[in-house]
Coordinates of C-alpha atoms in Angstrom, one line a residue:
M1 CA 58.8 143.2 118.9
P2 CA 55.7 143.0 121.1
R3 CA 54.9 139.4 122.3
L4 CA 51.8 138.0 124.0
V5 CA 51.9 135.0 126.4
I6 CA 48.5 133.4 127.2
H7 CA 48.7 131.3 130.3
M8 CA 45.8 128.9 130.1
G9 CA 46.3 127.1 133.3
T10 CA 45.3 124.3 133.4
H11 CA 43.0 124.2 136.6
K12 CA 44.7 122.9 139.8
T13 CA 48.2 123.6 138.6
A14 CA 48.9 126.6 141.0
T15 CA 47.2 129.1 138.7
T16 CA 46.1 131.3 141.5
H17 CA 49.5 131.3 143.0
I18 CA 51.0 132.3 139.6
Q19 CA 48.5 135.1 139.1
D20 CA 48.9 136.4 142.7
T21 CA 52.7 136.4 142.4
L22 CA 52.8 138.1 139.0
Y23 CA 50.2 140.7 140.2
K24 CA 52.2 141.4 143.3
N25 CA 55.4 141.9 141.4
R26 CA 54.0 143.6 138.3
R27 CA 56.1 146.8 138.7
L28 CA 59.3 144.8 139.0
L29 CA 58.4 142.5 136.1
R30 CA 57.8 145.5 133.9
K31 CA 61.4 146.5 134.5
H32 CA 62.4 143.1 133.0
G33 CA 60.1 143.6 130.0
L34 CA 57.0 141.8 131.1
V35 CA 53.6 143.5 131.5
Y36 CA 51.1 141.8 133.8
P37 CA 48.1 144.0 133.2
T38 CA 45.4 145.0 135.7
L39 CA 42.2 144.6 133.8
G40 CA 39.5 144.1 136.4
R41 CA 38.9 143.4 140.1
E42 CA 40.5 140.0 140.0
R43 CA 44.3 139.3 139.8
G44 CA 43.7 136.7 137.1
H45 CA 42.3 137.8 133.7
H46 CA 39.3 135.5 133.7
G47 CA 37.1 138.2 132.3
L48 CA 39.0 137.9 129.0
A49 CA 37.2 134.5 128.5
S50 CA 33.8 135.9 129.5
G51 CA 32.9 136.6 125.9
W52 CA 32.5 132.8 125.5
I53 CA 32.0 131.5 129.1
P54 CA 29.4 133.0 131.4
L55 CA 31.4 133.8 134.6
G56 CA 29.1 136.1 136.6
P57 CA 29.5 139.8 137.3
R58 CA 32.6 139.4 139.6
Y59 CA 34.8 138.0 136.8
S60 CA 33.2 139.3 133.6
Y61 CA 34.5 142.3 131.6
K62 CA 32.5 144.7 129.6
D63 CA 33.3 144.1 126.0
P64 CA 36.1 141.4 126.4
E65 CA 36.6 141.2 122.7
R66 CA 37.6 144.8 122.6
R67 CA 40.0 144.4 125.5
L68 CA 41.7 141.5 123.7
R69 CA 42.0 143.4 120.4
T70 CA 43.6 146.4 122.2
L71 CA 45.9 144.6 124.6
N72 CA 49.0 145.7 122.6
R73 CA 48.0 149.3 122.3
G74 CA 46.4 149.5 125.7
V75 CA 49.1 148.1 128.1
L76 CA 52.3 147.8 126.1
G77 CA 52.7 151.4 124.9
R78 CA 55.1 152.5 127.6
L79 CA 57.5 149.7 126.5
K80 CA 57.3 151.0 122.9
D81 CA 57.9 148.2 120.4
S82 CA 59.4 145.6 122.7
G83 CA 58.3 143.6 125.7
T84 CA 55.9 140.9 126.6
V85 CA 52.3 141.0 127.7
F86 CA 51.3 138.1 130.0
I87 CA 47.6 137.2 130.6
S88 CA 46.5 134.4 132.7
S89 CA 43.2 132.5 133.2
E90 CA 42.6 128.8 133.6
E91 CA 39.1 129.4 132.2
F92 CA 40.7 129.6 128.7
S93 CA 41.2 125.8 129.0
R94 CA 37.7 124.9 130.1
W95 CA 35.6 122.8 127.7
N96 CA 32.1 122.3 129.2
P97 CA 29.4 123.6 129.3
H98 CA 31.0 126.6 127.5
H99 CA 34.4 127.0 126.0
V100 CA 36.5 129.6 124.2
D101 CA 36.5 129.6 120.5
M102 CA 40.3 129.3 119.9
A103 CA 40.2 130.5 116.3
Q104 CA 38.4 133.7 117.4
L105 CA 40.8 134.2 120.3
R106 CA 43.8 133.9 118.0
D107 CA 42.2 136.4 115.5
L108 CA 41.7 138.9 118.4
V109 CA 45.4 139.0 119.2
T110 CA 46.9 139.4 115.8
D111 CA 48.4 142.8 116.8
F112 CA 51.2 140.9 118.4
D113 CA 54.2 139.8 116.4
E114 CA 54.4 136.6 118.5
V115 CA 52.0 134.7 120.6
K116 CA 52.7 131.9 122.9
V117 CA 50.2 129.7 124.9
I118 CA 51.4 128.0 128.1
C119 CA 49.6 125.1 129.7
A120 CA 50.7 123.2 132.7
L121 CA 49.5 119.6 132.9
R122 CA 49.4 117.4 136.0
T123 CA 48.9 113.6 136.2
Q124 CA 45.3 112.6 135.7
S125 CA 45.1 110.9 139.1
G126 CA 46.2 114.0 140.9
F127 CA 44.1 116.3 138.7
I128 CA 40.9 114.4 139.2
Q129 CA 41.5 114.0 142.9
S130 CA 42.2 117.7 143.3
V131 CA 39.0 118.7 141.4
Y132 CA 37.0 116.3 143.6
Q133 CA 38.3 118.0 146.7
Q134 CA 37.7 121.5 145.3
V135 CA 34.1 120.5 144.4
S136 CA 33.7 119.2 148.0
D137 CA 34.4 122.7 149.3
D138 CA 31.2 123.9 147.7
R139 CA 28.9 120.8 147.6
N140 CA 28.8 117.1 148.0
P141 CA 30.1 115.5 144.8
G142 CA 27.9 112.4 145.3
H143 CA 28.9 108.8 145.1
I144 CA 32.6 108.5 144.3
D145 CA 32.2 105.6 141.9
R146 CA 29.7 107.6 139.8
F147 CA 32.0 110.6 139.9
V148 CA 35.0 108.6 138.6
E149 CA 32.9 106.6 136.1
T150 CA 31.7 109.9 134.6
V151 CA 35.3 110.9 134.0
F152 CA 36.0 107.7 132.1
E153 CA 32.9 108.1 130.0
R154 CA 33.5 111.7 129.0
D155 CA 37.3 112.3 129.4
L156 CA 36.2 115.3 131.5
V157 CA 36.1 116.1 135.2
E158 CA 33.6 119.0 136.0
G159 CA 33.9 120.2 132.4
L160 CA 37.7 120.1 132.3
F161 CA 39.8 117.9 130.0
T162 CA 41.4 114.7 131.4
S163 CA 42.5 113.7 127.9
Y164 CA 45.2 116.3 127.3
E165 CA 45.5 115.3 123.7
R166 CA 41.9 116.5 123.3
L167 CA 42.9 119.8 125.1
V168 CA 45.8 120.4 122.7
R169 CA 43.6 119.6 119.7
H170 CA 41.1 122.1 121.0
I171 CA 43.7 124.8 121.4
S172 CA 45.2 124.1 118.0
N173 CA 41.9 125.0 116.4
G174 CA 43.3 128.5 116.7
F175 CA 47.0 128.3 117.6
D176 CA 49.8 126.5 115.7
L177 CA 51.5 123.7 117.6
N178 CA 54.6 125.7 117.6
E179 CA 52.8 128.4 119.5
I180 CA 51.8 126.0 122.3
C181 CA 54.1 125.1 125.2
L182 CA 53.2 122.4 127.7
L183 CA 54.7 122.2 131.1
N184 CA 54.9 119.1 133.2
Y185 CA 53.5 120.4 136.4
E186 CA 55.1 117.9 138.7
N187 CA 58.6 118.5 137.3
A188 CA 58.1 122.3 137.2
S189 CA 56.9 122.4 140.8
S190 CA 59.9 120.4 142.0
Q191 CA 62.5 122.7 140.4
E192 CA 64.1 125.7 142.0
G193 CA 61.6 128.6 142.0
G194 CA 58.8 126.2 141.4
I195 CA 56.0 126.7 138.8
V196 CA 56.4 130.5 138.8
A197 CA 60.0 130.1 137.7
A198 CA 59.0 127.6 135.0
V199 CA 56.3 129.9 133.6
L200 CA 58.5 133.0 133.6
H201 CA 61.2 131.0 131.9
E202 CA 58.8 130.0 129.1
A203 CA 57.7 133.7 128.9
G204 CA 61.3 134.6 128.2
I205 CA 61.9 136.4 131.5
H206 CA 65.2 135.7 133.1
M207 CA 65.8 137.4 136.4
D208 CA 66.7 136.9 140.0
L209 CA 63.6 135.1 141.3
S210 CA 64.6 135.8 144.9
A211 CA 63.6 139.4 144.2
L212 CA 59.9 138.3 143.8
K213 CA 57.8 139.1 146.7
P214 CA 55.2 136.6 147.9
F215 CA 51.6 137.8 147.5
D216 CA 50.7 136.5 150.9
E217 CA 53.1 134.5 153.0
T218 CA 50.3 132.8 154.9
R219 CA 48.0 132.1 152.0
H220 CA 49.5 128.8 151.1
S221 CA 50.3 127.6 154.6
N222 CA 47.1 125.6 155.0
V223 CA 47.5 121.9 154.2
S224 CA 44.7 120.3 152.2
P225 CA 43.0 117.4 154.0
A226 CA 43.8 113.9 153.1
P227 CA 41.8 112.9 150.0
L228 CA 40.3 109.9 151.9
A229 CA 39.2 112.2 154.7
T230 CA 37.2 114.3 152.3
F231 CA 35.7 111.1 150.8
V232 CA 34.7 109.7 154.2
A233 CA 33.2 113.0 155.3
N234 CA 31.2 113.1 152.1
I235 CA 29.8 109.6 152.7
I236 CA 28.6 110.5 156.2
A237 CA 27.2 113.9 155.1
H238 CA 25.3 112.0 152.3
N239 CA 23.6 114.7 150.1
H240 CA 24.8 117.6 152.2
K241 CA 28.2 119.4 152.1
A242 CA 30.5 117.9 154.6
P243 CA 31.4 120.3 157.4
P244 CA 35.1 121.0 158.1
W245 CA 35.0 119.5 161.6
L246 CA 33.8 116.1 160.1
V247 CA 36.7 116.2 157.5
R248 CA 39.1 117.0 160.3
I249 CA 37.9 114.1 162.5
A250 CA 38.0 111.7 159.5
G251 CA 41.6 112.8 158.9
D252 CA 42.6 112.2 162.5
T253 CA 41.1 108.8 162.3
I254 CA 43.1 107.9 159.2
V255 CA 46.3 109.1 161.0
E256 CA 45.4 107.0 164.0
M257 CA 44.9 103.8 162.0
F258 CA 47.5 104.2 159.3
G259 CA 50.1 106.6 160.6
T260 CA 51.5 109.8 159.2
E261 CA 53.9 108.3 156.7
K262 CA 51.4 107.0 154.2
R263 CA 49.6 109.1 151.6
T264 CA 45.9 108.4 150.7
T265 CA 44.0 108.3 147.4
L266 CA 40.4 108.6 146.6
F267 CA 40.6 105.7 144.1
S268 CA 40.1 102.0 144.6
Q269 CA 42.7 99.6 143.3
A270 CA 40.5 98.8 140.3
Q271 CA 40.1 102.5 139.5
I272 CA 43.8 103.0 139.7
D273 CA 44.4 100.2 137.2
R274 CA 41.8 101.7 134.9
L275 CA 43.3 105.1 135.2
I276 CA 46.6 103.7 134.2
S277 CA 45.3 101.6 131.3
T278 CA 43.1 104.6 130.1
Y279 CA 45.5 107.5 130.4
E280 CA 48.9 106.2 129.9
P281 CA 48.3 105.4 126.2
K282 CA 46.6 108.9 125.8
N283 CA 49.6 110.5 127.3
R284 CA 52.0 108.7 125.0
S285 CA 49.8 109.8 122.1
L286 CA 50.1 113.4 123.3
E287 CA 53.8 113.1 123.4
K288 CA 53.9 111.8 119.8
M289 CA 51.7 114.7 118.7
L290 CA 54.3 117.1 120.1
A291 CA 57.3 115.3 118.6
S292 CA 58.1 118.0 116.1
S293 CA 57.2 121.1 118.2
Q294 CA 58.2 120.0 121.8
P295 CA 60.1 116.8 121.5
E296 CA 61.4 116.8 125.1
F297 CA 58.0 117.0 126.7
R298 CA 57.0 114.0 128.8
M299 CA 54.1 113.4 131.2
T300 CA 54.7 112.0 134.6
P301 CA 53.2 108.5 135.1
V302 CA 49.4 108.7 135.8
I303 CA 49.8 107.7 139.4
G304 CA 52.9 107.4 141.6
P305 CA 54.2 104.4 143.6
L306 CA 51.4 102.7 145.6
K307 CA 53.7 101.0 148.2
N308 CA 53.0 103.6 150.9
R309 CA 49.6 104.7 149.7
I310 CA 46.2 103.9 151.2
T311 CA 43.5 103.1 148.7
R312 CA 39.8 103.4 149.3
D313 CA 39.6 99.6 149.6
Q314 CA 41.4 99.7 152.9
I315 CA 38.7 101.8 154.6
G316 CA 36.4 99.2 156.2
T317 CA 34.3 98.5 159.3
P318 CA 37.1 98.9 161.9
F319 CA 37.8 102.4 160.5
F320 CA 34.2 103.5 160.7
Q321 CA 33.9 102.2 164.2
S322 CA 36.9 104.2 165.3
L323 CA 35.5 107.3 163.5
S324 CA 32.1 106.9 165.1
R325 CA 33.7 106.8 168.6
R326 CA 35.6 110.0 167.7
I327 CA 32.4 111.8 166.5
V328 CA 30.5 110.8 169.7
K329 CA 33.4 112.0 171.9
T330 CA 33.6 115.3 169.9
K331 CA 29.9 115.9 170.3
Q332 CA 30.0 115.1 174.0
E333 CA 32.9 117.5 174.6
A334 CA 31.1 120.2 172.7
H335 CA 28.0 119.9 175.0
A336 CA 30.0 119.5 178.2

């Protein structure tokens, strides 16, 4: 019987890595009964959401509703009446300023005998922090306290749900809870084969994962800057986008002052306390919602141990004095 898997992300849960890997190995996966279709110029299927969400010409498809209606006939034919079609876009899980009408989406894929929605969820602290850093690649996110306060006010970060119970309720406007599968991102990433293995397992594909070829062996070799380095660089850049050299120098100063063993966080201690008090109850409520359909699902604690973590409160005058000296030295060396 033909099946459809809709991988809805969420954002910042290695979605690009999943899409790249499945695209690279689509011929091998077809032999195991999974079709990862090529529908546009991008390896992800973001254009399938473009009927509801304006995505620009690079990502949009012409007549995305028709593509959804004909997925079964269009890409599964060579597998006859069996097999699984796998489509992937984190844009399916976006809420604001535009979002997918889940009831319409479900109606468009009724050709399939079975439909499964997969969503990976990461801890709210890691998710908010990761979105902040991605935004910083494009523009200065502004004052960090306002950025975080807006999340608490709206349960959204840059239009993406931070209350995962709200996300599931949104999806369930079109899909039955039994059709929705949530993955704990931290747990999935730490298992053998990582998040790709977890997603393929939920898609019903069991194969030797060592046969999967990496899309680009160098693509994921770059280490993201320390969150506090991004924060400090944004402060100095003020209303402008922080240049990479400034983020790098801020990171070097953090290592000089605190060492390499400690991780950093964007949040102050007060914000960490509020994240815990706000989202731990929401996560327990989500688990109760799934008690009948996915009783084993549990969220990882909102934030991990703080013993070896540097909070924003620890960045003070001595740090900025050291950073200033580094900036002056760098500028002098550049003009020498």
